[in-house]
């Protein structure tokens, strides 16, 4: 394993009066090692640099290093410097090490947080455990053309210019804005100019920017129920009152006329999260008419829309909008890979300057080199080929899941034939509840998510969300088999701990 270089200047405690310089230096470095600030394998500064920093003779520093080496705290690398020993002396194993940067509980000051600081709640991240059926919200990362991405990135970096290293306007790298606008116009039917595209880290940032710009504490926001937890967290952090709106077979129902005080509605019309239904054209027009009549804005989250397997593609809400009411957002994290952290937010023309201002204050701009690589990946045709290839693979995996479910989950879980996306949902049989089912499935190494986790202030049918994109056909079949084995005993179990008849 290569040694980690740590050659920044050392910040050592002051030398006490009367203590020899060599003794002080060796004792100070020993304490840094004991307390964990100098880690095993870390490189120490060169003796000349250390002598210059503390106005010591180089011989004094060499003497201190020799003492530490004799005690086993440091070791010399041939021709490469001095390092903290990877295996410390035995007596160090019994030293009580103080935790770093953590004050005693009794001394922790009372923090005066803002109202935002008191409201904010963490958003759960990705699962990093072993991949298994039926992990949701994850593409097939093992099939991503990493070598091709590296080739595109390497070529871009070899040709990097000073201008590219400098930065970009707040809303993003103009060539990428143009590429995204062309892509969305062709594939999603949106109507926009490139300067209406804000390049952001993803939909979560789009929600945060929108909340900062459009919402005041106490404003009402409508959101689908069941729906996306990340949207609820962003709006509640802004102090908004979240009002759930039910979802049926046509998507989110249009908010009733009494909802005239609503400032914003969050919808996923292309592929409702988590149920997977597609909002009908009739319902889309009704939502837009409600927004026009009330003056509310609509946030259209177009997640996973690239992967459509059945049915006619319907125009986006933004493409149907003629009054500048829709904010349209999407992300490349599910299409390419989660770590890319790049997405887009399409804003009405009159709000472009306002969004540019809030973006400039929040994060200046998205990482420019990543934007440039993504732009090349799109304009050279690699993005389109990757999407077409993955659509075919995901369609096959979806078919495997539906076929296996029909054969083995009858009466236990009725899975919806979802038309798009990386996952689907299923309704549990009578007497089964999602939380208990998920726990039983986990005991058999199967990941499912209860739909109740996405309910806000209203009941939803008992069901499960299952991902099919991230794992291959064999793992999907294994997952269905073990899920059926997990659910079958629950169906036979009497409610409320009673005795079977």
XYZ file of C-alpha atoms in Angstrom:
501
model
C 0.000 0.000 0.000
C 1.525 3.404 -0.944
C 2.378 5.780 1.868
C 0.180 8.835 2.221
C 2.133 12.062 1.853
C 1.320 14.665 4.492
C 3.983 17.332 4.069
C 2.073 20.404 5.196
C 3.683 22.375 8.054
C 3.160 20.848 11.516
C 1.289 22.924 14.093
C 3.068 21.944 17.345
C 2.411 23.259 20.883
C 4.654 26.074 22.160
C 8.008 25.125 23.602
C 8.126 25.553 27.378
C 10.887 27.598 28.972
C 13.956 25.561 29.887
C 13.107 22.502 27.746
C 15.803 21.485 25.283
C 14.775 22.010 21.654
C 15.397 18.398 20.596
C 13.453 17.069 23.581
C 10.542 19.451 22.958
C 10.346 18.527 19.272
C 10.411 14.757 19.794
C 7.878 15.000 22.644
C 5.531 17.201 20.591
C 5.609 14.903 17.560
C 5.124 11.859 19.811
C 1.989 13.479 21.296
C 0.626 14.261 17.833
C 1.024 10.575 16.945
C -0.553 9.347 20.201
C -3.569 11.603 19.841
C -4.182 10.579 16.252
C -3.463 13.872 14.523
C -0.487 12.296 12.784
C -1.778 9.033 11.372
C 0.144 5.816 10.679
C 1.787 6.015 7.273
C 1.586 9.818 7.165
C 4.646 11.600 5.837
C 6.483 14.065 8.112
C 7.953 17.317 6.802
C 11.546 17.263 5.619
C 14.080 18.068 8.331
C 15.137 21.230 6.501
C 11.539 22.455 6.252
C 10.848 21.723 9.920
C 14.078 23.429 10.987
C 13.155 26.504 8.944
C 9.588 26.603 10.301
C 10.643 26.581 13.984
C 14.005 28.393 13.639
C 15.976 25.327 14.722
C 19.212 23.862 13.447
C 18.800 20.929 11.107
C 20.948 18.852 13.458
C 18.406 19.427 16.256
C 15.586 18.136 14.038
C 17.643 15.148 12.901
C 18.388 14.305 16.541
C 14.661 14.423 17.430
C 13.780 12.218 14.451
C 16.504 9.740 15.422
C 15.032 9.497 18.927
C 11.513 8.885 17.568
C 12.850 6.284 15.148
C 14.642 4.461 17.962
C 11.418 4.430 19.992
C 9.465 3.020 17.026
C 7.236 6.024 16.346
C 8.632 6.873 12.898
C 10.402 5.057 10.122
C 12.553 6.204 7.226
C 11.591 5.544 3.644
C 14.538 4.948 1.359
C 15.043 8.172 -0.549
C 11.501 9.389 0.182
C 11.486 10.916 3.679
C 10.275 10.051 7.177
C 6.869 8.538 7.958
C 4.793 7.742 11.034
C 5.226 4.027 11.734
C 2.336 1.877 10.517
C 2.814 -0.455 13.499
C 3.311 1.609 16.639
C 5.120 0.421 19.781
C 3.240 -2.090 21.931
C 2.790 0.339 24.799
C 0.715 2.586 22.499
C -1.962 -0.055 22.379
C -2.820 0.813 25.985
C -2.859 4.577 25.595
C -6.261 6.162 26.081
C -6.675 8.330 23.013
C -8.807 11.424 23.247
C -11.394 11.790 20.488
C -10.493 14.593 18.132
C -12.468 17.792 17.733
C -15.153 16.747 20.192
C -15.694 18.858 23.262
C -16.838 17.293 26.566
C -20.606 17.117 26.883
C -20.605 19.357 29.925
C -18.767 22.031 27.976
C -20.934 21.993 24.838
C -22.394 25.475 24.375
C -26.080 26.020 23.688
C -26.393 26.783 19.997
C -28.818 29.395 18.764
C -29.995 27.939 15.498
C -32.085 29.748 12.917
C -35.627 28.568 12.302
C -34.300 26.900 9.171
C -31.628 25.140 11.243
C -34.291 23.811 13.604
C -36.568 22.672 10.773
C -34.041 20.931 8.547
C -34.022 17.131 8.511
C -31.438 14.899 6.789
C -32.262 13.241 3.495
C -31.263 9.530 3.485
C -28.476 8.736 1.047
C -27.843 5.774 -1.207
C -27.448 2.240 0.096
C -23.847 1.076 -0.195
C -24.386 -2.531 0.851
C -24.040 -5.558 -1.408
C -26.269 -5.211 -4.472
C -29.366 -7.397 -4.385
C -32.951 -7.563 -5.577
C -34.917 -5.272 -5.506
C -32.831 -2.166 -4.879
C -34.618 0.979 -6.020
C -33.359 4.261 -7.470
C -30.218 2.706 -8.917
C -29.221 2.051 -12.532
C -27.108 -0.876 -13.676
C -23.777 0.682 -12.802
C -21.845 -2.402 -13.875
C -23.032 -1.774 -17.451
C -22.045 1.883 -17.613
C -19.326 2.425 -20.282
C -16.731 3.674 -17.818
C -13.863 3.194 -20.251
C -15.612 5.352 -22.834
C -16.391 8.009 -20.231
C -12.722 7.985 -19.159
C -11.629 8.382 -22.791
C -13.910 11.380 -23.300
C -12.801 12.919 -20.003
C -9.113 12.331 -20.749
C -9.359 13.975 -24.153
C -11.179 16.956 -22.674
C -8.574 17.366 -19.928
C -5.682 17.131 -22.387
C -7.223 19.995 -24.340
C -8.274 22.037 -21.339
C -7.989 25.802 -21.716
C -7.396 28.543 -19.183
C -10.949 29.731 -19.841
C -12.331 26.329 -18.939
C -10.333 26.265 -15.701
C -11.652 29.695 -14.757
C -15.343 28.886 -14.362
C -18.743 29.362 -15.954
C -21.776 31.638 -15.581
C -24.069 30.673 -12.668
C -26.536 28.782 -14.854
C -23.854 26.638 -16.422
C -21.518 25.901 -19.329
C -23.255 27.375 -22.429
C -22.431 24.439 -24.774
C -23.962 22.033 -22.231
C -27.030 24.275 -21.907
C -27.428 24.055 -25.679
C -26.990 20.270 -25.682
C -29.531 19.761 -22.887
C -32.058 22.111 -24.526
C -31.771 20.195 -27.811
C -32.094 16.846 -26.020
C -35.161 17.890 -24.026
C -36.829 19.460 -27.023
C -36.476 16.275 -29.049
C -37.168 13.675 -26.335
C -39.548 15.408 -23.935
C -41.276 18.007 -26.111
C -40.246 20.955 -23.955
C -40.245 24.497 -25.315
C -37.217 26.519 -24.276
C -34.122 28.441 -25.240
C -30.703 27.257 -23.992
C -30.413 30.235 -21.628
C -33.467 28.953 -19.725
C -31.523 25.831 -18.696
C -29.813 25.934 -15.286
C -27.166 23.245 -14.831
C -27.380 22.084 -11.229
C -26.293 19.154 -9.073
C -29.636 17.388 -9.432
C -33.336 17.608 -8.658
C -32.678 18.060 -4.948
C -30.817 21.305 -5.611
C -33.554 22.364 -8.022
C -36.095 21.930 -5.208
C -33.922 23.902 -2.797
C -33.390 26.789 -5.238
C -37.100 26.871 -6.062
C -38.075 26.909 -2.394
C -35.663 29.764 -1.652
C -36.909 31.837 -4.555
C -40.656 31.231 -4.493
C -41.685 30.305 -0.944
C -42.096 32.214 2.295
C -42.563 30.470 5.654
C -46.191 29.490 5.971
C -46.868 29.223 2.228
C -48.750 26.139 1.122
C -47.286 23.560 -1.265
C -49.212 20.656 -2.800
C -47.401 17.359 -3.222
C -48.466 13.921 -4.403
C -49.232 11.355 -1.711
C -47.642 8.889 -1.783
C -44.756 10.956 -3.106
C -41.100 11.916 -3.040
C -39.687 12.396 0.472
C -36.891 14.670 -0.771
C -39.418 17.230 -1.981
C -41.209 17.262 1.361
C -37.928 17.799 3.224
C -36.923 20.694 0.970
C -40.263 22.457 1.267
C -40.595 21.924 5.008
C -37.064 23.248 5.514
C -38.217 26.435 3.779
C -41.079 26.681 6.290
C -43.812 25.761 3.811
C -46.983 23.908 4.773
C -47.085 20.674 2.779
C -50.567 19.583 1.691
C -50.898 16.026 0.330
C -52.971 15.447 -2.808
C -54.093 11.888 -3.656
C -52.878 9.897 -6.649
C -55.086 7.592 -8.703
C -54.726 5.659 -11.946
C -54.314 8.907 -13.918
C -51.683 10.438 -11.635
C -52.090 13.253 -9.140
C -55.627 14.554 -8.994
C -56.011 18.236 -9.800
C -56.016 20.230 -6.536
C -59.572 21.252 -5.627
C -60.693 24.852 -6.282
C -60.503 25.654 -2.560
C -56.711 25.361 -2.804
C -56.382 28.959 -3.968
C -53.690 29.871 -1.453
C -51.225 27.315 -2.833
C -47.955 28.799 -4.122
C -46.469 25.659 -5.664
C -47.448 22.129 -6.688
C -44.891 19.308 -7.030
C -45.742 16.572 -9.539
C -44.077 13.615 -11.297
C -46.358 13.251 -14.341
C -44.069 11.197 -16.589
C -43.665 8.393 -14.055
C -45.265 8.990 -10.671
C -43.049 8.308 -7.689
C -43.484 5.771 -6.131
C -46.544 4.217 -7.804
C -45.230 4.441 -11.370
C -48.458 5.610 -13.055
C -48.325 8.054 -15.974
C -50.451 11.199 -15.689
C -53.126 11.254 -18.384
C -53.365 14.123 -20.866
C -56.725 15.090 -19.424
C -55.258 15.328 -15.934
C -52.215 17.292 -17.175
C -54.446 19.902 -18.746
C -56.534 20.079 -15.562
C -53.450 20.701 -13.408
C -52.271 23.466 -15.753
C -55.713 25.086 -15.743
C -55.803 24.980 -11.933
C -52.358 26.624 -11.810
C -53.445 29.331 -14.269
C -56.604 30.058 -12.295
C -54.852 30.238 -8.908
C -51.506 31.761 -9.906
C -49.584 28.789 -8.504
C -46.361 27.463 -10.036
C -45.880 23.792 -10.929
C -42.605 21.933 -10.317
C -42.424 19.061 -12.837
C -39.934 16.387 -11.764
C -39.232 14.380 -14.909
C -37.189 11.669 -13.189
C -36.499 8.411 -15.048
C -38.481 9.544 -18.109
C -35.687 8.396 -20.452
C -36.657 4.779 -19.824
C -40.103 4.236 -21.297
C -41.191 0.689 -22.192
C -44.858 0.868 -23.200
C -47.610 3.285 -24.149
C -47.433 6.484 -26.173
C -45.118 9.176 -24.814
C -47.148 12.127 -23.577
C -45.900 15.704 -23.835
C -44.416 17.159 -20.685
C -46.417 19.635 -18.649
C -43.849 22.246 -19.614
C -44.453 21.524 -23.287
C -48.208 22.058 -22.798
C -47.766 25.202 -20.713
C -48.494 28.505 -22.484
C -48.395 30.789 -19.430
C -44.921 30.258 -17.919
C -46.253 28.264 -14.963
C -43.958 25.194 -15.042
C -40.469 24.580 -13.700
C -39.084 21.435 -15.355
C -36.304 19.461 -13.636
C -34.350 16.299 -14.299
C -31.070 14.605 -13.450
C -28.330 12.583 -15.124
C -27.675 10.617 -11.917
C -30.065 7.778 -12.752
C -29.312 7.759 -16.475
C -25.509 7.682 -16.122
C -24.267 7.196 -12.540
C -25.189 8.754 -9.158
C -21.759 10.262 -8.484
C -21.963 12.605 -11.476
C -24.232 15.016 -9.549
C -25.369 16.988 -12.590
C -28.910 17.814 -13.599
C -30.969 20.604 -15.108
C -33.749 22.997 -14.201
C -35.694 24.701 -16.971
C -37.161 28.002 -15.782
C -39.610 30.457 -17.396
C -37.899 33.354 -19.237
C -38.895 36.008 -16.707
C -37.285 34.038 -13.850
C -33.931 33.310 -15.496
C -32.150 36.262 -13.883
C -33.629 35.479 -10.454
C -32.532 31.842 -10.580
C -29.088 32.890 -11.807
C -28.817 35.216 -8.804
C -29.798 32.599 -6.217
C -27.520 30.017 -7.863
C -24.593 32.440 -7.783
C -25.083 33.007 -4.054
C -25.664 29.336 -3.206
C -22.846 27.608 -5.125
C -21.587 29.931 -7.906
C -21.943 27.226 -10.586
C -21.756 23.469 -11.109
C -18.239 21.981 -11.553
C -17.211 23.168 -15.005
C -14.902 20.320 -16.053
C -17.631 17.781 -15.299
C -20.051 19.858 -17.368
C -17.618 19.923 -20.284
C -17.112 16.143 -20.204
C -20.872 15.536 -20.056
C -21.364 17.962 -22.956
C -18.887 15.999 -25.077
C -20.525 12.718 -24.057
C -23.894 14.033 -25.286
C -22.829 15.821 -28.457
C -20.663 12.913 -29.661
C -23.709 10.601 -29.497
C -22.545 8.404 -26.611
C -25.392 9.492 -24.322
C -28.104 8.572 -26.811
C -26.530 5.172 -27.540
C -26.194 4.434 -23.822
C -29.841 5.321 -23.153
C -31.054 3.115 -26.037
C -28.936 0.184 -24.865
C -30.056 0.470 -21.246
C -33.689 0.870 -22.241
C -33.544 -2.532 -23.938
C -31.822 -4.160 -20.951
C -34.201 -2.629 -18.408
C -37.201 -3.651 -20.508
C -35.967 -7.261 -20.428
C -35.445 -7.133 -16.664
C -38.879 -5.582 -16.185
C -40.421 -8.422 -18.206
C -38.573 -11.020 -16.104
C -39.915 -9.428 -12.918
C -43.500 -9.299 -14.177
C -43.413 -12.908 -15.438
C -41.864 -14.266 -12.234
C -44.306 -12.272 -10.096
C -47.317 -13.668 -11.981
C -46.033 -17.191 -11.415
C -45.005 -16.947 -7.749
C -46.601 -13.936 -6.065
C -50.266 -14.563 -6.849
C -52.412 -13.451 -3.918
C -49.372 -12.026 -2.163
C -48.301 -9.055 -4.261
C -49.941 -7.674 -7.390
C -47.225 -5.798 -9.300
C -48.197 -2.937 -11.564
C -47.027 -3.181 -15.186
C -45.132 0.101 -14.980
C -44.575 1.904 -18.307
C -41.315 3.701 -17.443
C -38.491 4.068 -14.955
C -36.151 1.899 -12.908
C -38.702 0.460 -10.466
C -42.325 -0.457 -10.005
C -44.822 -0.923 -7.191
C -47.133 -3.693 -6.086
C -50.224 -3.921 -3.898
C -50.038 -6.446 -1.079
C -52.680 -9.092 -0.620
C -55.355 -8.805 2.033
C -54.037 -8.948 5.580
C -50.452 -8.020 4.663
C -48.823 -4.736 5.627
C -45.799 -3.136 3.994
C -43.575 -2.616 7.031
C -43.898 -6.229 8.205
C -43.420 -7.507 4.657
C -40.259 -5.444 4.154
C -38.786 -6.744 7.389
C -39.535 -10.347 6.488
C -38.045 -9.842 3.015
C -34.864 -8.330 4.448
C -34.384 -11.460 6.543
C -34.153 -13.346 3.228
C -31.729 -10.854 1.683
C -34.391 -9.086 -0.399
C -34.770 -5.280 -0.479
C -38.263 -3.820 -0.801
C -39.676 -0.515 0.421
C -43.167 -0.169 1.936
C -45.294 2.413 0.123
C -46.394 3.780 3.479
C -42.936 5.342 3.784
C -43.945 7.798 1.066
C -47.352 8.745 2.517
C -47.849 12.245 3.917
C -50.807 12.844 6.148
C -53.092 10.311 4.464
C -53.453 6.557 4.175
C -52.208 4.739 1.091
C -52.878 1.139 0.064
C -50.514 -1.391 1.608
C -47.852 -2.160 -0.949
C -44.177 -2.415 -1.810
C -41.793 -0.665 -4.181
C -39.384 -2.887 -6.115
C -36.469 -1.907 -8.345
C -35.591 -4.049 -11.362
C -32.864 -2.091 -13.207
C -29.812 -2.613 -11.017
C -29.691 -6.443 -10.961
C -29.694 -9.126 -13.638
C -32.413 -11.626 -14.518
C -31.049 -14.411 -12.298
C -31.051 -12.152 -9.228
C -34.564 -10.926 -10.047
C -35.847 -14.513 -10.167
C -34.050 -15.307 -6.904
C -35.566 -12.195 -5.349
C -39.103 -13.104 -6.426
C -38.702 -16.648 -5.094
C -37.414 -15.481 -1.712
C -39.953 -12.666 -1.492
C -42.756 -15.172 -1.995
C -41.246 -17.369 0.728
C -41.120 -14.351 3.048
C -44.717 -13.233 2.384
C -46.470 -16.616 2.475
C -46.160 -17.128 6.268
C -47.442 -13.580 6.845
C -50.620 -14.280 4.925
C -51.286 -17.293 7.110
C -50.530 -15.391 10.320
C -53.683 -14.302 12.185
C -54.154 -10.620 12.912
C -53.585 -9.200 16.417
C -51.873 -12.328 17.674
C -55.011 -14.483 17.592
C -55.188 -18.242 17.300
C -55.640 -19.806 13.866
C -59.042 -21.286 13.262
